[in-house]
CSV table of C-alpha atoms in Angstrom, one decimal:
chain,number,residue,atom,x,y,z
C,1,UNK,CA,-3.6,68.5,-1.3
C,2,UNK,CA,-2.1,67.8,2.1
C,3,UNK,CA,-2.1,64.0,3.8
C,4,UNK,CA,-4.1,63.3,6.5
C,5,UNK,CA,-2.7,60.8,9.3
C,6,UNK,CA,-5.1,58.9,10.7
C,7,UNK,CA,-4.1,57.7,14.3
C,8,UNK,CA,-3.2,53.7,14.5
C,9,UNK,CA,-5.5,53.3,17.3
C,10,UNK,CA,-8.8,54.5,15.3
C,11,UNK,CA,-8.0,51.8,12.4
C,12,UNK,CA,-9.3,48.6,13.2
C,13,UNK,CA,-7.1,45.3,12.9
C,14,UNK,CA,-9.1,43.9,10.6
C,15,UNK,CA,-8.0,46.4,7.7
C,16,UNK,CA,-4.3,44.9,8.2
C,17,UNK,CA,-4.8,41.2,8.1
C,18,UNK,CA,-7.6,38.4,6.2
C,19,UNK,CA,-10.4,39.6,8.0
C,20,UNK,CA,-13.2,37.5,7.5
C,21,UNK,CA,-12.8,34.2,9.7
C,22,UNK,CA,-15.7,32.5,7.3
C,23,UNK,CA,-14.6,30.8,4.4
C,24,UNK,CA,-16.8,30.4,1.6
C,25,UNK,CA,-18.9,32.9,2.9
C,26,UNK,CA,-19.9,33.4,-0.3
C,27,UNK,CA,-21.2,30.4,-1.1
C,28,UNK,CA,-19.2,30.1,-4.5
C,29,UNK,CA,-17.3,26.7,-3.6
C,30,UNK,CA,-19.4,23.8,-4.0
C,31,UNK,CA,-17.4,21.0,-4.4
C,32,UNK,CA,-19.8,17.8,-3.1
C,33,UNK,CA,-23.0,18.9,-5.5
C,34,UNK,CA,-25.4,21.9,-6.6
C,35,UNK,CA,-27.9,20.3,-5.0
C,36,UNK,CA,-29.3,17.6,-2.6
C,37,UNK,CA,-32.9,16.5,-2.3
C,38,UNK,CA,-34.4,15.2,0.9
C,39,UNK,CA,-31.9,14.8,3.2
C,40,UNK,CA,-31.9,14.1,6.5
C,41,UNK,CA,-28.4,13.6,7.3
C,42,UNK,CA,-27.8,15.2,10.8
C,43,UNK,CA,-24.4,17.0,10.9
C,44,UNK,CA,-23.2,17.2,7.3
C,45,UNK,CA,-21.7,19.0,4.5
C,46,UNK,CA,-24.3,18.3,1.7
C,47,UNK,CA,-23.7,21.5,-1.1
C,48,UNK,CA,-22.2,24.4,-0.5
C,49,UNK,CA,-18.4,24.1,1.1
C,50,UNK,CA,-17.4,24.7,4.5
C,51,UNK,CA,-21.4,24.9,5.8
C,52,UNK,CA,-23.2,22.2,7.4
C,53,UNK,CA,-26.7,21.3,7.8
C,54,UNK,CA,-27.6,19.7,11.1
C,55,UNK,CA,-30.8,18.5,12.5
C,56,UNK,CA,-32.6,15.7,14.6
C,57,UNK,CA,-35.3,14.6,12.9
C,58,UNK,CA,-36.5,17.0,10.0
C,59,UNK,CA,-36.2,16.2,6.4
C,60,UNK,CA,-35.0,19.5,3.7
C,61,UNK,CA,-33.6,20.0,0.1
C,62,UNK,CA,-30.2,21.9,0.4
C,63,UNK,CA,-28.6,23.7,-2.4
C,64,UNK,CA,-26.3,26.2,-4.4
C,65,UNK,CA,-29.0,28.8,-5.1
C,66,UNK,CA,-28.0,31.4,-8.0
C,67,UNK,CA,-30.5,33.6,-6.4
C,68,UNK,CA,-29.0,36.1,-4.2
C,69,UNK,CA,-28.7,40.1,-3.1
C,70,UNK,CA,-27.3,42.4,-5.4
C,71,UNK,CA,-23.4,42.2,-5.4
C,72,UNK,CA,-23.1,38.4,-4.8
C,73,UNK,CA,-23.1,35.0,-7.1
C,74,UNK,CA,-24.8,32.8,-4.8
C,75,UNK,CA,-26.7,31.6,-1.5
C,76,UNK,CA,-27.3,28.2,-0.1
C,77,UNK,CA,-30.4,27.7,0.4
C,78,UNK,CA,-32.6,25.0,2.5
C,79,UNK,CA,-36.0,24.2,1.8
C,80,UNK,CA,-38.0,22.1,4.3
C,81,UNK,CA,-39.2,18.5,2.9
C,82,UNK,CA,-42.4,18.4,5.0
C,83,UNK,CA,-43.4,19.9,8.1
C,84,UNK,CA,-41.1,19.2,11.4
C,85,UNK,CA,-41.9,20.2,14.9
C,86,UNK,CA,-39.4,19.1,16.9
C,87,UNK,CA,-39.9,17.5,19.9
C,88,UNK,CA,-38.0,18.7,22.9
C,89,UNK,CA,-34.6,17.4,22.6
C,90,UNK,CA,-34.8,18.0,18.5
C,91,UNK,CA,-33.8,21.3,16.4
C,92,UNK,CA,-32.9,22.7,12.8
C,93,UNK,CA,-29.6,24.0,12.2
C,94,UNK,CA,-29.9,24.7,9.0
C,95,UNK,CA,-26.4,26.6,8.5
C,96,UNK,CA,-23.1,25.8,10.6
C,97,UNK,CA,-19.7,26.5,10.4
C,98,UNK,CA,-16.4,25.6,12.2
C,99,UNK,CA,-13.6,27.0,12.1
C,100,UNK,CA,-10.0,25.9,13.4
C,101,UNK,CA,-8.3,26.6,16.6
C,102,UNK,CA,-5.1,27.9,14.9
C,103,UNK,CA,-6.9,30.6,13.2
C,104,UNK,CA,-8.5,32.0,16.2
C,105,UNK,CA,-5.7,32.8,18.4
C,106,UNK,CA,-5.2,36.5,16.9
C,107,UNK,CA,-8.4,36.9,19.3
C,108,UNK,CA,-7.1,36.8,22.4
C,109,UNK,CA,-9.9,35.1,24.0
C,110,UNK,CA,-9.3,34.0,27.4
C,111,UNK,CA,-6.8,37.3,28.2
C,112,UNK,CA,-7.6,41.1,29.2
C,113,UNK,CA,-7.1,41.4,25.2
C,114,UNK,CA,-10.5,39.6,24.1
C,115,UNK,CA,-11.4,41.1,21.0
C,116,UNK,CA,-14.9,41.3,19.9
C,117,UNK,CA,-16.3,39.7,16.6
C,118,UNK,CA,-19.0,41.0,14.7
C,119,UNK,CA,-20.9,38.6,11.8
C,120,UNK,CA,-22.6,40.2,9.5
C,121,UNK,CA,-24.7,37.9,6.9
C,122,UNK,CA,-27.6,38.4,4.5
C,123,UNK,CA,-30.9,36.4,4.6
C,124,UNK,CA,-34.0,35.6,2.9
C,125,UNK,CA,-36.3,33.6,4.6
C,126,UNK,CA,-40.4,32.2,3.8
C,127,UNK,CA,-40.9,33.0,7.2
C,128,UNK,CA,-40.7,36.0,9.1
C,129,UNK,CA,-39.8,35.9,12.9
C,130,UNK,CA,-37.2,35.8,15.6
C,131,UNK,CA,-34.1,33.4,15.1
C,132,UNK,CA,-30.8,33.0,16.7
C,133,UNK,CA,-27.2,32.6,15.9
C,134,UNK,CA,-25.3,31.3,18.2
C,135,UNK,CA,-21.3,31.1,19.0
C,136,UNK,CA,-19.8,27.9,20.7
C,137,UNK,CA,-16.0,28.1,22.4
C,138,UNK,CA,-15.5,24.3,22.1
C,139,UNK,CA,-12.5,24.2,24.7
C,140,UNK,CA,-11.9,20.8,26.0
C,141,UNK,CA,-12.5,22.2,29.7
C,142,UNK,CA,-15.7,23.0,28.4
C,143,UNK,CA,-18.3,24.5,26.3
C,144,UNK,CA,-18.6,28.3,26.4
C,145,UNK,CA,-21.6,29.6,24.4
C,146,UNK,CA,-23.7,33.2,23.6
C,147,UNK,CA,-26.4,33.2,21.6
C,148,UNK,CA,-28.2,36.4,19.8
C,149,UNK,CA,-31.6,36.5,18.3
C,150,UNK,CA,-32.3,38.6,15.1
C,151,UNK,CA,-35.4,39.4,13.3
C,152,UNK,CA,-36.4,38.8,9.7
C,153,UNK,CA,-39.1,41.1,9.0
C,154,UNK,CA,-39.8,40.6,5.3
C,155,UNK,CA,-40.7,37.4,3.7
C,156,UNK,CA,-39.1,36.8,0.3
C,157,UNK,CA,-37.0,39.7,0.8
C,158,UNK,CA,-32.8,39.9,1.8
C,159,UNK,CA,-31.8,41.2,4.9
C,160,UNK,CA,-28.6,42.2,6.1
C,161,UNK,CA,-28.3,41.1,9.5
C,162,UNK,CA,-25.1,42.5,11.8
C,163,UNK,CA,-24.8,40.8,15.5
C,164,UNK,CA,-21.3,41.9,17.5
C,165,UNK,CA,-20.3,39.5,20.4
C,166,UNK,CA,-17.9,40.7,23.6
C,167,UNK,CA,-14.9,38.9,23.8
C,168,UNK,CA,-14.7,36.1,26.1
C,169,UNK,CA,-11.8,37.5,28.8
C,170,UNK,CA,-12.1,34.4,30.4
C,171,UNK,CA,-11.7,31.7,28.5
C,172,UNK,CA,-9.7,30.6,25.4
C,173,UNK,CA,-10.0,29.1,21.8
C,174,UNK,CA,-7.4,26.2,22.2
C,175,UNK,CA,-4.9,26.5,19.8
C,176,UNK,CA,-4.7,23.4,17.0
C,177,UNK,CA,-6.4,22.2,14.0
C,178,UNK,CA,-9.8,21.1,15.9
C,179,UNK,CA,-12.9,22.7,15.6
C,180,UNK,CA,-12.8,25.2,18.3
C,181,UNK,CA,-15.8,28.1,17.6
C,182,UNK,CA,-18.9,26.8,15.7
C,183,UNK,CA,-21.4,29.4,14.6
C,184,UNK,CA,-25.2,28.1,14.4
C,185,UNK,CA,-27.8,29.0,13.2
C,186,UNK,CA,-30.6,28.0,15.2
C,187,UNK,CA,-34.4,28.1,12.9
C,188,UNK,CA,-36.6,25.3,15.4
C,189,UNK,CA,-35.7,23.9,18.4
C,190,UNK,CA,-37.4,22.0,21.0
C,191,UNK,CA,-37.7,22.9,24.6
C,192,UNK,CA,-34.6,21.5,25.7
C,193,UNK,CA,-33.1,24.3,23.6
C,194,UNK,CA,-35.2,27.2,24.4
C,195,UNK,CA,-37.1,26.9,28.0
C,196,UNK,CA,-35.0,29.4,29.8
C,197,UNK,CA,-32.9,32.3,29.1
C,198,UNK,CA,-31.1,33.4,25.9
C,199,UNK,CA,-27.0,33.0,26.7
C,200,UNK,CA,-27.0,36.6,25.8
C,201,UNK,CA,-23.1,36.8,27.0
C,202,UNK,CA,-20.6,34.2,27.2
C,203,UNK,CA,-21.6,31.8,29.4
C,204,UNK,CA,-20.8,27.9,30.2
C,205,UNK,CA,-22.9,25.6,28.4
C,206,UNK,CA,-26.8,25.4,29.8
C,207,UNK,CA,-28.6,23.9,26.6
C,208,UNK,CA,-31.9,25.7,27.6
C,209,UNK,CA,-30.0,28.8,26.9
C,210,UNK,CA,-29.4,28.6,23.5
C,211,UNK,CA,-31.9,28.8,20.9
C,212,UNK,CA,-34.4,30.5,23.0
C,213,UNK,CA,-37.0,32.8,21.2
C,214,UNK,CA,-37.0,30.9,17.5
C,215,UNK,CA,-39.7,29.4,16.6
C,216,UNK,CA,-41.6,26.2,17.8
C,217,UNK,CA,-42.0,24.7,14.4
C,218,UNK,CA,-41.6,24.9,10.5
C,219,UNK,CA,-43.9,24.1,7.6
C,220,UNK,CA,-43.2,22.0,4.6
C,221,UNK,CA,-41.3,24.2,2.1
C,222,UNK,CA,-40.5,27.1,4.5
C,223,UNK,CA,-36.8,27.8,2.9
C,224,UNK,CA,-33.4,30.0,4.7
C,225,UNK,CA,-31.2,31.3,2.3
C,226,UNK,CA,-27.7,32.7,3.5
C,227,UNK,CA,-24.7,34.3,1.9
C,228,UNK,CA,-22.3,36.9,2.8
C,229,UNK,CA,-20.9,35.6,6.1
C,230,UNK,CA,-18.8,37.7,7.7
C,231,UNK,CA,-16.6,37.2,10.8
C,232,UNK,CA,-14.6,39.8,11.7
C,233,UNK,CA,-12.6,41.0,15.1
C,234,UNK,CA,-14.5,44.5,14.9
C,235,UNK,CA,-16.6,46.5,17.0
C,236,UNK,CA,-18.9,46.5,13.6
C,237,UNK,CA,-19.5,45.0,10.4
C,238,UNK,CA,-17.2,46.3,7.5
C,239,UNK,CA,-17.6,45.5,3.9
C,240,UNK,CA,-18.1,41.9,2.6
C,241,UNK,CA,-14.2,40.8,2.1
C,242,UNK,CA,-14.7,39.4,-1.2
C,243,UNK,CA,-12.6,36.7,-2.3
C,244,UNK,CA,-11.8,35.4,-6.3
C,245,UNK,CA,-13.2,32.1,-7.1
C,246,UNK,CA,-9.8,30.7,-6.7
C,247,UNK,CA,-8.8,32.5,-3.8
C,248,UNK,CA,-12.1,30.7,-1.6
C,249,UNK,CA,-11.5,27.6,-3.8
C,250,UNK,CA,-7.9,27.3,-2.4
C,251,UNK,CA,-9.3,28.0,1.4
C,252,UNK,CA,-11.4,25.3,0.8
C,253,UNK,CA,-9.3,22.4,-0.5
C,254,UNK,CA,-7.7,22.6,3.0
C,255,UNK,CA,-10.8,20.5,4.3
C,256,UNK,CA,-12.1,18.5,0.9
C,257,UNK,CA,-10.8,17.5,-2.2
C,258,UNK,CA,-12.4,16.0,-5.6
C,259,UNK,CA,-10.3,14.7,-8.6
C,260,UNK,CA,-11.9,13.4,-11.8
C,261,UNK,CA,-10.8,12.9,-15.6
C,262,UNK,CA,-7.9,10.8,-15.3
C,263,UNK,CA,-6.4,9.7,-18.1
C,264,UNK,CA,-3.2,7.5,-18.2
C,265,UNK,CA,-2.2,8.0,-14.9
C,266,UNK,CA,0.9,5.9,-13.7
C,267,UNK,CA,0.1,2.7,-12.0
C,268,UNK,CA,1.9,-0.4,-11.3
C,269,UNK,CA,1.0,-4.0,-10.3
C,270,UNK,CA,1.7,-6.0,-8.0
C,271,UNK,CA,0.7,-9.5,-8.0
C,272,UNK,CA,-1.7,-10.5,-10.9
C,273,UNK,CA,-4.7,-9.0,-8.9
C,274,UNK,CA,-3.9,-5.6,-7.5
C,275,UNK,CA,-2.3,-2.5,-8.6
C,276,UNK,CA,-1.0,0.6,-6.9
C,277,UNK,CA,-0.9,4.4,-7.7
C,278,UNK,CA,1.0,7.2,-5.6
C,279,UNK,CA,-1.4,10.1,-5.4
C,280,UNK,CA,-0.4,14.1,-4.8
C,281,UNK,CA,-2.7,15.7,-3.4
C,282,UNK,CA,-3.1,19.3,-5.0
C,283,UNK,CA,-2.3,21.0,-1.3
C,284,UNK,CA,-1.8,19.8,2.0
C,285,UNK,CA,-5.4,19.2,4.2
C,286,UNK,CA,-6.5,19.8,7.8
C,287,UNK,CA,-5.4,16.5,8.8
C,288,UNK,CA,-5.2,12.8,7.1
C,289,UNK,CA,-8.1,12.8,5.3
C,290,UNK,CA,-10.5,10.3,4.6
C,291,UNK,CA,-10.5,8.7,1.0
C,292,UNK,CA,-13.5,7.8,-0.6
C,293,UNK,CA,-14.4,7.4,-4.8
C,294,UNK,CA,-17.6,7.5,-6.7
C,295,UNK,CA,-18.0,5.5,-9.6
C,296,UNK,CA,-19.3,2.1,-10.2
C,297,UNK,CA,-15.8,0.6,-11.3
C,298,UNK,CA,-16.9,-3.2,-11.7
C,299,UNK,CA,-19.2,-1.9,-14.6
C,300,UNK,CA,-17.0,0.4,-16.6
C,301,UNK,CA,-14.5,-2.6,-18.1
C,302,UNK,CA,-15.0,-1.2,-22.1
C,303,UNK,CA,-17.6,1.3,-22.7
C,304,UNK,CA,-17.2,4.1,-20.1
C,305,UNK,CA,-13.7,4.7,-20.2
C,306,UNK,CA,-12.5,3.1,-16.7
C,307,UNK,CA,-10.3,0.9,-16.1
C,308,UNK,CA,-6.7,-0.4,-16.1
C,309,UNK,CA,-5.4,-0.5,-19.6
C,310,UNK,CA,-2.7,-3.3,-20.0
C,311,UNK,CA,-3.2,-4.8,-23.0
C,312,UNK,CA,-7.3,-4.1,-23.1
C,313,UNK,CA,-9.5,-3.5,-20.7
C,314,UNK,CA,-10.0,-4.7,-17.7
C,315,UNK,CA,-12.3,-4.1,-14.4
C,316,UNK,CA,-11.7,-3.1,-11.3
C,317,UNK,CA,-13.4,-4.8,-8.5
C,318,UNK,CA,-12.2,-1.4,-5.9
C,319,UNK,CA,-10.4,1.5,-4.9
C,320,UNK,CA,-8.7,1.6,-1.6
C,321,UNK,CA,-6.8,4.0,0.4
C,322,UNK,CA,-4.7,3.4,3.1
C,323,UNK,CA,-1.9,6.8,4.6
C,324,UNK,CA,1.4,6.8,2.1
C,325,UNK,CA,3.7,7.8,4.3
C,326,UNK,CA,4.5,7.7,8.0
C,327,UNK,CA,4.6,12.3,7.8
C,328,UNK,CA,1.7,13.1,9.8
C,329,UNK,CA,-0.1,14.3,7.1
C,330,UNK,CA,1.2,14.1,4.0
C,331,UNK,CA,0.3,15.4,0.1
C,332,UNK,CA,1.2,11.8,-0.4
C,333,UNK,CA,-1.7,9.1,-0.9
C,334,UNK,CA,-1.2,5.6,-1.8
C,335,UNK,CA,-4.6,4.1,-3.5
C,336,UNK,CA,-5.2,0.3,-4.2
C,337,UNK,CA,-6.9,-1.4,-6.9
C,338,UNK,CA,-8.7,-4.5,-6.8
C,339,UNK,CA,-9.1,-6.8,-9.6
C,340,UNK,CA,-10.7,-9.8,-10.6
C,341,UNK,CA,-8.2,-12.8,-10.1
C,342,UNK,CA,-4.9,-12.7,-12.2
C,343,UNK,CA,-6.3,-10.1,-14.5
C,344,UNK,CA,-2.5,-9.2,-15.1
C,345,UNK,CA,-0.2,-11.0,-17.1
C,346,UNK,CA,2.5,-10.9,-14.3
C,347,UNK,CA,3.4,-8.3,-11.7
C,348,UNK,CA,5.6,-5.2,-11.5
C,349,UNK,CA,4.2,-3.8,-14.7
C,350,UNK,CA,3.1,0.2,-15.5
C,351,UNK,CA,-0.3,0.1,-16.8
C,352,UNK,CA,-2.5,3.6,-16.5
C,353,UNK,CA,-5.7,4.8,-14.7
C,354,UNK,CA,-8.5,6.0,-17.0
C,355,UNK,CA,-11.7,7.5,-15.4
C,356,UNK,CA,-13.9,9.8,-17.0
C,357,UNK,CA,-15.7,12.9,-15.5
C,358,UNK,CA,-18.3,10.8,-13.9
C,359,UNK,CA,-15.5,9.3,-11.6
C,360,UNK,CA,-14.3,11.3,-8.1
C,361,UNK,CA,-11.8,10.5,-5.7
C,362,UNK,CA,-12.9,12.1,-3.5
C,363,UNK,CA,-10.6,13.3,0.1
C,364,UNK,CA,-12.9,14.6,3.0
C,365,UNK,CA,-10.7,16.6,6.0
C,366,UNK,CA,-13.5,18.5,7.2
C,367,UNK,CA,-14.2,19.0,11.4
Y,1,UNK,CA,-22.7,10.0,11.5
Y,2,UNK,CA,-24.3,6.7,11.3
Y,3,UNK,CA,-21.8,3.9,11.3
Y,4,UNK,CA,-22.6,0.6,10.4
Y,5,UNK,CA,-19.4,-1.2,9.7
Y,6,UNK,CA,-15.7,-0.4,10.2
Y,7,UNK,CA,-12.8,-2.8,9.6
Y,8,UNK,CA,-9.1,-2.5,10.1
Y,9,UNK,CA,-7.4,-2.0,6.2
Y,10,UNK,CA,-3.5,-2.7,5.2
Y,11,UNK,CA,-2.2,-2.0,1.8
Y,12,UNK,CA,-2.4,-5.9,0.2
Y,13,UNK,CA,1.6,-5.0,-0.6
Y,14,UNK,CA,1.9,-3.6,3.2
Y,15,UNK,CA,2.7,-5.4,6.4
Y,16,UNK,CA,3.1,-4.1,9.6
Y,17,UNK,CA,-0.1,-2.6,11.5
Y,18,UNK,CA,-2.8,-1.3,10.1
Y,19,UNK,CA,-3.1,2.1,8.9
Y,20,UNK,CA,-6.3,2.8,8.1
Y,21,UNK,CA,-10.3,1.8,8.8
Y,22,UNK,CA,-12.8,0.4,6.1
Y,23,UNK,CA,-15.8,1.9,7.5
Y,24,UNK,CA,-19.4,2.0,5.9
Y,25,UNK,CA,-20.2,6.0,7.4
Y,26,UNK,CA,-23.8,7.7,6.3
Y,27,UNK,CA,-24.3,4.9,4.1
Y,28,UNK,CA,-20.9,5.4,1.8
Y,29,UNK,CA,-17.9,3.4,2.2
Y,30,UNK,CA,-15.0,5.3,3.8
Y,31,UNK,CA,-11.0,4.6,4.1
Y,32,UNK,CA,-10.2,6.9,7.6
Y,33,UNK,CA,-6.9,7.1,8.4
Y,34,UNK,CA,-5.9,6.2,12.0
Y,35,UNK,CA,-5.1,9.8,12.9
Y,36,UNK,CA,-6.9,12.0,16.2
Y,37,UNK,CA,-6.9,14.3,14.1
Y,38,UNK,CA,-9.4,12.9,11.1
Y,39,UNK,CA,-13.0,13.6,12.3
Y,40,UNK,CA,-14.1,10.3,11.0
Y,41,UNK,CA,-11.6,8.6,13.2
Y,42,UNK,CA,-13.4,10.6,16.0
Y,43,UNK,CA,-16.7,9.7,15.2
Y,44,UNK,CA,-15.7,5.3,15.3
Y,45,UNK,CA,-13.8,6.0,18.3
Y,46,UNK,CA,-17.1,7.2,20.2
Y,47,UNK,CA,-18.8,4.4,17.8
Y,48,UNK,CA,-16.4,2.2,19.5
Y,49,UNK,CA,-17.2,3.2,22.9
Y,50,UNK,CA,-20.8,3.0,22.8
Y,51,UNK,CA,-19.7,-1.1,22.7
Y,52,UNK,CA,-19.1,-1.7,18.8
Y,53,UNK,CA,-16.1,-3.3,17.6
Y,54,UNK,CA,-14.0,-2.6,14.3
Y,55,UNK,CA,-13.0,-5.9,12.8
Y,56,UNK,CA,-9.7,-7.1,12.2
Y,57,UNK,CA,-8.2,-6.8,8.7
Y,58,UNK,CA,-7.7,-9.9,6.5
């Protein structure tokens, strides 16, 4: 059987390179929880990684759902916590992602080059209507946006939705490790958001000109489920780019990290009050991250398996972080430990870290 | 992000400036490093200029 060349020009780049400029889009990683009941929290990271719920004043569950269209693991899935109808400045972003300047500049944006992107995503949604997803150039001269509204027909039933957006020629992503395009997806807004004319084409920021067309308000347990984000530099959507469980594990560790089971880890003291422990991060993140723990470490002296072991037992009071090293952002982490007053016998002694499963430290890089 | 309290941190071993911020974020308590970078940091510097202070460290 004879070869058949197919011309360079009529393969799009995307078959060459990590096409898919979503991570997670999925939904497999959820490092933080499965699930998270009630929350308000505008502008945060609650299950699923990489994918943010914002909102200004309505209340939802958010979580990992195992329910999903055929050929995928998961969705994440917001359900409303009573009814919100947002006032004028208020919306519902349900899903929101950023991604970093330094993996956009293969786009061209801001040159004759401007490549288009096409997302591609599945949904199932209570409520049928009109929505919108919208795009955000975040450059520091300022905000560039285009919005596009799509349809959910069916209630209770995955859609495959497919929007493609015209490169900007005129203005850039900034190169770095900022947030520089944030997708939303708008569900309610307020009039501040929707009075005047969808952005349908890059355009500088008019907030009336963004959510225009979705719907006034939501009832109490109206739910959005999404998975199978894809954004690619393509004319039109291609397959899902489906990634191992370590593969979008690893791609997420870049903006959050979570450790637990320790057992015997190598501290030292200093003082009769404080120990120290030099922590490697399993890869190098974003940027310095923030360091945070869960655990209730005053209470777990005997019984729950945390604590310093010296010669028994002993509490301790806290956990605190401060940066290593003077790199710029190092795998390096230096934690503290706090302890009732001369809990040691004397300083400059090893004693080890036990923590159990229940215990995280936790480091958040996210934008 | 709702902050509610942020304080300048140090290593106890440490001297020198300090390198990191003790700040009560969303209700948890945070350690943000002092980087531009950290979007944390960003969030108390535009705490801090709507007129709140971060305290110094001990």
């Amino acid at each position: 059987m004879a070869n058949t060349t197919v011309p360079a020009e009529l393969v799009s780049d995307s078959v060459y390179e990590r096409k898919n400029l979503i991570i997670n889009g999925a939904m497999q990683i959820a490092q933080r929880a499965a699930s998270v009941t009630a929350s308000s929290s505008a502008d945060a990271i609650h299950t699923v990684d990489r994918f943010r719920t914002e909102t200004s004043g309505g209340s939802y569950d958010v979580q990992q759902s195992t329910d999903h269209p055929n050929g995928y693991k998961y969705s994440q899935m917001v359900t409303m916590s009573g009814a919100f109808t947002p006032s004028a400045s208020q919306y519902l972003i349900p899903f929101e992602q950023r991604i970093e300047g330094d993996s956009l500049q293969r786009l061209a944006y801001g040159t004759s080059d401007a490549k288009k992107l096409t997302l591609s995503f599945w949904i199932k949604s209570t409520k049928t209507g009109t929505y919108v997803v919208e795009l955000s150039n975040n450059n520091s001269g300022g905000q560039r946006k285009y919005s596009q509204s799509y349809t959910i027909s069916s209630a209770d039933t995955w859609e495959h939705k497919t929007l493609t957006y015209a490169g900007d020629t005129s203005t850039a992503f900034e190169d770095g490790t900022a947030s520089e395009l944030t997708l939303f997806w708008w569900m309610t807004a307020g009039t501040t958001y929707t009075s005047g004319t969808l952005a349908t084409a890059w355009e500088d920021n008019t907030s009336a000109n963004r959510a225009v067309g979705v719907p006034s308000s939501v009832a109490d347990n109206d739910s959005w489920q999404l998975t199978g984000v894809q954004l690619e530099a393509s004319d039109e959507a291609t397959p899902f780019e489906h990634l191992t469980f370590d593969e979008d594990y690893a791609f997420c560790k870049r903006y959050y990290q979570k450790y637990s089971g320790f057992h015997a880890m190598a501290m030292w003291t200093y003082g009769r009050s404080n120990g120290s422990m030099q922590f490697m991060l399993e890869k190098q993140m974003r940027a310095k991250p923030t360091f945070s723990y869960s655990g209730t470490l005053g209470s777990l002296q005997t019984d729950s398996h945390c604590g310093i072991y010296e010669s028994d037992w002993v509490t301790i009071s806290s956990l605190s972080a401060g940066s290593a090293s003077s790199a710029s952002n190092s795998r390096m982490v230096r934690i503290d430990s706090a302890h009732p007053s001369n809990t040691f016998a004397s300083a400059n002694v090893a004693v080890g870290f036990y923590a159990g499963s229940s215990f995280f430290l936790i480091f958040d890089s996210e934008i | 992000m709702n902050i509610t309290a942020a304080k300048y941190y140090r290593s106890p071993e440490l001297s020198g400036d300090p390198n990191s911020i003790k700040a009560t974020i969303d209700g948890q308590e945070l350690f943000v490093p002092i980087d531009t970078n950290n979007t944390h940091y960003k969030a108390i510097q535009a705490w801090v200029a709507d007129g709140n202070t971060i305290e110094a460290a001990d």
